[in-house]
Amino acid sequence: MKAQILKSFGSPDSFELCEVPKPVPHTGQVLVRVHATSINPLDYQVRRGDYADLVPLPAITGHDVSGVVEAIGPGVTNFAPGDEVWYTPQIFDGPGSYAEYHVAAENIVAKKPLSLSHLEAASLSLVGGTAWEALTVRAALRVGESILIHGGAGGVGHVAIQLAKAIGAKVFTTVREANAEFVKRMGADVIIDYEKEDYVDAIMRETAGRGVDVVFDTLGGNTLSRSPDALAQMGRVVSIVDISQPQNLVQAWGKNASYHFVFTRQNRGKLDELSSLVVQGQLRPHVGAVYALADIGLAHARLESRNNGVQGKIAIAVAPIEGATP
Ligand SMILES: NC(=O)c1ccc[n+]([C@@H]2O[C@H](COP(=O)([O-])OP(=O)(O)OC[C@H]3O[C@@H](n4cnc5c(N)ncnc54)[C@H](OP(=O)(O)O)[C@@H]3O)[C@@H](O)[C@H]2O)c1
């Protein structure tokens, strides 16, 4: 099979499209013909060597799969050849999804919602699982509450907006002006142009000084530090980004705030919850750009650059399928 192999850590040119042996499913595993994958910041962080200790080279990386079961290993009961499936491969534990075939333990694999294309499903598994865990499990966001979602036009952000609206919350989000219309379509109630206005000032104005119940931090650093300023008393902060600096939590203490940190975990249950929302018409990932597997470096370079014009996700067509315009 063809696979993009990362032979050394570095620039987006570090991948090489190679012919490698097709994997074989063992007990409890399924072999999936990968139709699509997508790009996440984790992908370029891995490629740069940010997690060099956890990724032995050469490596097949990539963290989303949508495809079709080709074969099953002994003991597999939930899937049969021909099933359309989607999942996030185990992170830092075995080969990733930049390949024509992938093997996974059946307990992290789910049936793909039929109304999503492979490109769409591959654009939802990792970001959707992360946003689901952050909002429903950690923040326990409830109907009638308010939430600030940073980076609303990004991969995680545009899905988080839809999840928060499905829960029944009021959504505030930060974007640059060019993405205002997009996040409005995703369901955002209050759109803050982070280039023109300080988001804490905007939140305090829009909430008459109360603050929001939940801050969903997709940016880290100073944004995480300032979260208590935008938070209501007893508010919750959920961050999905590494803490890159020492944090002064005095204001968080004053707000009786609780903090949660999410590193996404794989399981079928989360994917099935997302599927239900897709079927109910409350959730749909937005594919902002599509590249071919052969052009993985170009896709990395695009996502890695700021103000890259991508709304939602960059998907990768692995099999020659619908919508591929490399
Ligand atoms: N812990 C986990 O399990 C987990 C899972 C998924 C993602 N993550 C992390 O979460 C972060 C976001 O991931 P993603 O997939 O959403 O990335 P993404 O698709 O690149 O989106 C990031 C968004 O943030 C926007 N942005 C940048 N600076 C901003 C600012 N100051 N204010 C408001 N928006 C800003 C960007 O837009 P512009 O450039 O146009 O401003 C872009 O729309 C990454 O650091 C990723 O590693 C963690």
GROMACS .gro file of N, CA and C in nm, residues 27-125:
model
  297
   27THR      N    1  -0.620  -1.036   1.657
   27THR     CA    2  -0.739  -1.058   1.740
   27THR      C    3  -0.798  -0.924   1.786
   28GLY      N    4  -0.928  -0.907   1.763
   28GLY     CA    5  -0.998  -0.787   1.809
   28GLY      C    6  -0.974  -0.665   1.722
   29GLN      N    7  -0.911  -0.684   1.605
   29GLN     CA    8  -0.879  -0.568   1.520
   29GLN      C    9  -0.953  -0.574   1.386
   30VAL      N   10  -0.971  -0.456   1.328
   30VAL     CA   11  -1.028  -0.449   1.193
   30VAL      C   12  -0.925  -0.385   1.099
   31LEU      N   13  -0.926  -0.432   0.975
   31LEU     CA   14  -0.844  -0.370   0.870
   31LEU      C   15  -0.935  -0.277   0.791
   32VAL      N   16  -0.898  -0.149   0.782
   32VAL     CA   17  -0.983  -0.049   0.717
   32VAL      C   18  -0.913   0.007   0.595
   33ARG      N   19  -0.987   0.008   0.481
   33ARG     CA   20  -0.939   0.079   0.362
   33ARG      C   21  -0.968   0.226   0.390
   34VAL      N   22  -0.863   0.307   0.405
   34VAL     CA   23  -0.881   0.448   0.441
   34VAL      C   24  -0.927   0.526   0.317
   35HIS      N   25  -1.042   0.590   0.328
   35HIS     CA   26  -1.088   0.676   0.217
   35HIS      C   27  -1.046   0.821   0.240
   36ALA      N   28  -1.046   0.863   0.366
   36ALA     CA   29  -1.009   1.002   0.395
   36ALA      C   30  -0.948   1.013   0.534
   37THR      N   31  -0.864   1.115   0.550
   37THR     CA   32  -0.812   1.152   0.681
   37THR      C   33  -0.819   1.304   0.686
   38SER      N   34  -0.766   1.365   0.791
   38SER     CA   35  -0.765   1.512   0.793
   38SER      C   36  -0.642   1.560   0.868
   39ILE      N   37  -0.622   1.691   0.868
   39ILE     CA   38  -0.503   1.748   0.934
   39ILE      C   39  -0.547   1.817   1.062
   40ASN      N   40  -0.473   1.791   1.168
   40ASN     CA   41  -0.493   1.859   1.296
   40ASN      C   42  -0.361   1.925   1.336
   41PRO      N   43  -0.365   2.028   1.421
   41PRO     CA   44  -0.239   2.084   1.470
   41PRO      C   45  -0.147   1.978   1.531
   42LEU      N   46  -0.207   1.874   1.593
   42LEU     CA   47  -0.124   1.766   1.648
   42LEU      C   48  -0.034   1.706   1.541
   43ASP      N   49  -0.084   1.700   1.416
   43ASP     CA   50  -0.006   1.641   1.307
   43ASP      C   51   0.122   1.720   1.280
   44TYR      N   52   0.110   1.855   1.275
   44TYR     CA   53   0.235   1.929   1.247
   44TYR      C   54   0.322   1.940   1.372
   45GLN      N   55   0.258   1.931   1.490
   45GLN     CA   56   0.339   1.928   1.613
   45GLN      C   57   0.423   1.801   1.617
   46VAL      N   58   0.362   1.687   1.581
   46VAL     CA   59   0.436   1.560   1.575
   46VAL      C   60   0.547   1.570   1.470
   47ARG      N   61   0.512   1.622   1.350
   47ARG     CA   62   0.609   1.631   1.240
   47ARG      C   63   0.730   1.717   1.278
   48ARG      N   64   0.705   1.827   1.352
   48ARG     CA   65   0.814   1.917   1.393
   48ARG      C   66   0.906   1.853   1.496
   49GLY      N   67   0.855   1.750   1.566
   49GLY     CA   68   0.934   1.685   1.670
   49GLY      C   69   0.897   1.728   1.810
   50ASP      N   70   0.779   1.794   1.825
   50ASP     CA   71   0.736   1.837   1.959
   50ASP      C   72   0.717   1.718   2.053
   51TYR      N   73   0.685   1.601   1.995
   51TYR     CA   74   0.663   1.479   2.076
   51TYR      C   75   0.762   1.371   2.036
   52ALA      N   76   0.886   1.414   2.007
   52ALA     CA   77   0.986   1.321   1.952
   52ALA      C   78   1.005   1.198   2.041
   53ASP      N   79   0.994   1.216   2.172
   53ASP     CA   80   1.016   1.102   2.263
   53ASP      C   81   0.908   0.996   2.248
   54LEU      N   82   0.792   1.036   2.195
   54LEU     CA   83   0.678   0.944   2.190
   54LEU      C   84   0.657   0.883   2.051
   55VAL      N   85   0.735   0.932   1.953
   55VAL     CA   86   0.711   0.889   1.814
   55VAL      C   87   0.840   0.833   1.754
   56PRO      N   88   0.858   0.700   1.759
   56PRO     CA   89   0.978   0.643   1.697
   56PRO      C   90   0.971   0.654   1.544
   57LEU      N   91   1.082   0.693   1.482
   57LEU     CA   92   1.089   0.707   1.336
   57LEU      C   93   1.154   0.585   1.273
   58PRO      N   94   1.122   0.553   1.146
   58PRO     CA   95   1.023   0.619   1.061
   58PRO      C   96   0.880   0.589   1.111
   59ALA      N   97   0.787   0.682   1.081
   59ALA     CA   98   0.651   0.666   1.133
   59ALA      C   99   0.548   0.702   1.030
   60ILE      N  100   0.434   0.633   1.037
   60ILE     CA  101   0.313   0.679   0.966
   60ILE      C  102   0.233   0.756   1.071
   61THR      N  103   0.209   0.885   1.047
   61THR     CA  104   0.133   0.965   1.143
   61THR      C  105  -0.008   0.990   1.088
   62GLY      N  106  -0.084   1.074   1.156
   62GLY     CA  107  -0.221   1.102   1.113
   62GLY      C  108  -0.322   1.051   1.213
   63HIS      N  109  -0.427   1.132   1.241
   63HIS     CA  110  -0.512   1.105   1.357
   63HIS      C  111  -0.661   1.100   1.330
   64ASP      N  112  -0.701   1.080   1.205
   64ASP     CA  113  -0.844   1.063   1.173
   64ASP      C  114  -0.856   0.961   1.062
   65VAL      N  115  -0.957   0.876   1.072
   65VAL     CA  116  -0.984   0.778   0.966
   65VAL      C  117  -1.133   0.779   0.933
   66SER      N  118  -1.165   0.782   0.805
   66SER     CA  119  -1.296   0.740   0.759
   66SER      C  120  -1.272   0.646   0.643
   67GLY      N  121  -1.338   0.530   0.647
   67GLY     CA  122  -1.311   0.431   0.543
   67GLY      C  123  -1.407   0.314   0.550
   68VAL      N  124  -1.365   0.203   0.491
   68VAL     CA  125  -1.451   0.085   0.479
   68VAL      C  126  -1.374  -0.037   0.531
   69VAL      N  127  -1.442  -0.115   0.616
   69VAL     CA  128  -1.378  -0.236   0.670
   69VAL      C  129  -1.351  -0.333   0.555
   70GLU      N  130  -1.223  -0.376   0.546
   70GLU     CA  131  -1.188  -0.471   0.439
   70GLU      C  132  -1.179  -0.613   0.493
   71ALA      N  133  -1.131  -0.625   0.618
   71ALA     CA  134  -1.118  -0.759   0.678
   71ALA      C  135  -1.125  -0.744   0.830
   72ILE      N  136  -1.161  -0.854   0.898
   72ILE     CA  137  -1.165  -0.848   1.044
   72ILE      C  138  -1.077  -0.958   1.101
   73GLY      N  139  -1.020  -0.932   1.219
   73GLY     CA  140  -0.938  -1.031   1.287
   73GLY      C  141  -1.026  -1.122   1.371
   74PRO      N  142  -0.966  -1.230   1.430
   74PRO     CA  143  -1.042  -1.320   1.515
   74PRO      C  144  -1.108  -1.245   1.630
   75GLY      N  145  -1.232  -1.283   1.664
   75GLY     CA  146  -1.298  -1.226   1.782
   75GLY      C  147  -1.372  -1.097   1.757
   76VAL      N  148  -1.363  -1.041   1.639
   76VAL     CA  149  -1.435  -0.915   1.611
   76VAL      C  150  -1.582  -0.946   1.591
   77THR      N  151  -1.667  -0.877   1.668
   77THR     CA  152  -1.811  -0.908   1.662
   77THR      C  153  -1.895  -0.791   1.610
   78ASN      N  154  -1.841  -0.670   1.615
   78ASN     CA  155  -1.924  -0.554   1.584
   78ASN      C  156  -1.918  -0.509   1.438
   79PHE      N  157  -1.824  -0.563   1.363
   79PHE     CA  158  -1.804  -0.514   1.226
   79PHE      C  159  -1.788  -0.629   1.128
   80ALA      N  160  -1.822  -0.600   1.003
   80ALA     CA  161  -1.805  -0.698   0.894
   80ALA      C  162  -1.746  -0.625   0.775
   81PRO      N  163  -1.680  -0.698   0.686
   81PRO     CA  164  -1.628  -0.632   0.565
   81PRO      C  165  -1.739  -0.557   0.493
   82GLY      N  166  -1.706  -0.436   0.447
   82GLY     CA  167  -1.804  -0.353   0.377
   82GLY      C  168  -1.864  -0.244   0.464
   83ASP      N  169  -1.849  -0.255   0.599
   83ASP     CA  170  -1.903  -0.150   0.687
   83ASP      C  171  -1.826  -0.020   0.669
   84GLU      N  172  -1.899   0.090   0.663
   84GLU     CA  173  -1.833   0.222   0.660
   84GLU      C  174  -1.807   0.265   0.805
   85VAL      N  175  -1.683   0.299   0.836
   85VAL     CA  176  -1.646   0.329   0.975
   85VAL      C  177  -1.565   0.458   0.984
   86TRP      N  178  -1.557   0.511   1.107
   86TRP     CA  179  -1.475   0.629   1.132
   86TRP      C  180  -1.420   0.622   1.274
   87TYR      N  181  -1.304   0.683   1.297
   87TYR     CA  182  -1.241   0.680   1.429
   87TYR      C  183  -1.112   0.763   1.429
   88THR      N  184  -1.062   0.784   1.550
   88THR     CA  185  -0.928   0.841   1.570
   88THR      C  186  -0.835   0.729   1.612
   89PRO      N  187  -0.728   0.704   1.537
   89PRO     CA  188  -0.632   0.600   1.580
   89PRO      C  189  -0.575   0.632   1.718
   90GLN      N  190  -0.530   0.529   1.790
   90GLN     CA  191  -0.467   0.551   1.921
   90GLN      C  192  -0.351   0.649   1.902
   91ILE      N  193  -0.352   0.756   1.979
   91ILE     CA  194  -0.247   0.858   1.964
   91ILE      C  195  -0.119   0.811   2.034
   92PHE      N  196  -0.008   0.827   1.969
   92PHE     CA  197   0.124   0.785   2.019
   92PHE      C  198   0.130   0.634   2.047
   93ASP      N  199   0.053   0.556   1.974
   93ASP     CA  200   0.054   0.411   1.998
   93ASP      C  201   0.024   0.339   1.866
   94GLY      N  202   0.123   0.329   1.780
   94GLY     CA  203   0.105   0.258   1.654
   94GLY      C  204   0.087   0.352   1.537
   95PRO      N  205   0.081   0.292   1.416
   95PRO     CA  206   0.074   0.373   1.295
   95PRO      C  207  -0.052   0.458   1.288
   96GLY      N  208  -0.039   0.573   1.217
   96GLY     CA  209  -0.152   0.664   1.199
   96GLY      C  210  -0.219   0.645   1.065
   97SER      N  211  -0.290   0.749   1.022
   97SER     CA  212  -0.388   0.735   0.913
   97SER      C  213  -0.341   0.785   0.776
   98TYR      N  214  -0.215   0.830   0.762
   98TYR     CA  215  -0.170   0.878   0.630
   98TYR      C  216  -0.129   0.759   0.544
   99ALA      N  217  -0.224   0.669   0.519
   99ALA     CA  218  -0.193   0.546   0.446
   99ALA      C  219  -0.321   0.491   0.385
  100GLU      N  220  -0.304   0.402   0.286
  100GLU     CA  221  -0.424   0.347   0.219
  100GLU      C  222  -0.498   0.247   0.307
  101TYR      N  223  -0.429   0.187   0.404
  101TYR     CA  224  -0.494   0.092   0.495
  101TYR      C  225  -0.449   0.122   0.638
  102HIS      N  226  -0.538   0.091   0.733
  102HIS     CA  227  -0.506   0.111   0.875
  102HIS      C  228  -0.572   0.001   0.955
  103VAL      N  229  -0.502  -0.046   1.058
  103VAL     CA  230  -0.558  -0.148   1.147
  103VAL      C  231  -0.586  -0.083   1.281
  104ALA      N  232  -0.705  -0.114   1.338
  104ALA     CA  233  -0.741  -0.056   1.468
  104ALA      C  234  -0.815  -0.157   1.554
  105ALA      N  235  -0.803  -0.140   1.685
  105ALA     CA  236  -0.883  -0.221   1.778
  105ALA      C  237  -1.029  -0.186   1.757
  106GLU      N  238  -1.116  -0.287   1.753
  106GLU     CA  239  -1.256  -0.258   1.718
  106GLU      C  240  -1.323  -0.168   1.822
  107ASN      N  241  -1.273  -0.165   1.948
  107ASN     CA  242  -1.344  -0.084   2.049
  107ASN      C  243  -1.326   0.067   2.032
  108ILE      N  244  -1.238   0.111   1.942
  108ILE     CA  245  -1.229   0.256   1.917
  108ILE      C  246  -1.293   0.294   1.783
  109VAL      N  247  -1.349   0.194   1.715
  109VAL     CA  248  -1.405   0.215   1.581
  109VAL      C  249  -1.557   0.224   1.592
  110ALA      N  250  -1.618   0.313   1.510
  110ALA     CA  251  -1.764   0.327   1.512
  110ALA      C  252  -1.817   0.325   1.369
  111LYS      N  253  -1.946   0.292   1.357
  111LYS     CA  254  -2.011   0.299   1.225
  111LYS      C  255  -2.024   0.445   1.186
  112LYS      N  256  -1.985   0.477   1.066
  112LYS     CA  257  -1.990   0.616   1.017
  112LYS      C  258  -2.135   0.658   0.994
  113PRO      N  259  -2.171   0.781   1.035
  113PRO     CA  260  -2.305   0.828   0.998
  113PRO      C  261  -2.316   0.834   0.846
  114LEU      N  262  -2.420   0.769   0.792
  114LEU     CA  263  -2.427   0.754   0.646
  114LEU      C  264  -2.445   0.889   0.575
  115SER      N  265  -2.499   0.988   0.646
  115SER     CA  266  -2.522   1.117   0.581
  115SER      C  267  -2.393   1.200   0.567
  116LEU      N  268  -2.284   1.154   0.630
  116LEU     CA  269  -2.156   1.224   0.613
  116LEU      C  270  -2.073   1.155   0.506
  117SER      N  271  -2.008   1.233   0.422
  117SER     CA  272  -1.910   1.177   0.328
  117SER      C  273  -1.787   1.133   0.407
  118HIS      N  274  -1.700   1.057   0.342
  118HIS     CA  275  -1.576   1.017   0.410
  118HIS      C  276  -1.493   1.141   0.446
  119LEU      N  277  -1.490   1.239   0.357
  119LEU     CA  278  -1.413   1.361   0.386
  119LEU      C  279  -1.468   1.431   0.510
  120GLU      N  280  -1.601   1.434   0.522
  120GLU     CA  281  -1.661   1.500   0.639
  120GLU      C  282  -1.635   1.419   0.767
  121ALA      N  283  -1.657   1.288   0.759
  121ALA     CA  284  -1.639   1.206   0.880
  121ALA      C  285  -1.494   1.214   0.930
  122ALA      N  286  -1.399   1.212   0.835
  122ALA     CA  287  -1.258   1.221   0.875
  122ALA      C  288  -1.225   1.359   0.931
  123SER      N  289  -1.311   1.455   0.907
  123SER     CA  290  -1.290   1.590   0.959
  123SER      C  291  -1.356   1.610   1.095
  124LEU      N  292  -1.423   1.506   1.144
  124LEU     CA  293  -1.498   1.522   1.269
  124LEU      C  294  -1.446   1.438   1.385
  125SER      N  295  -1.382   1.324   1.357
  125SER     CA  296  -1.357   1.230   1.467
  125SER      C  297  -1.271   1.290   1.578
   0.00000   0.00000   0.00000
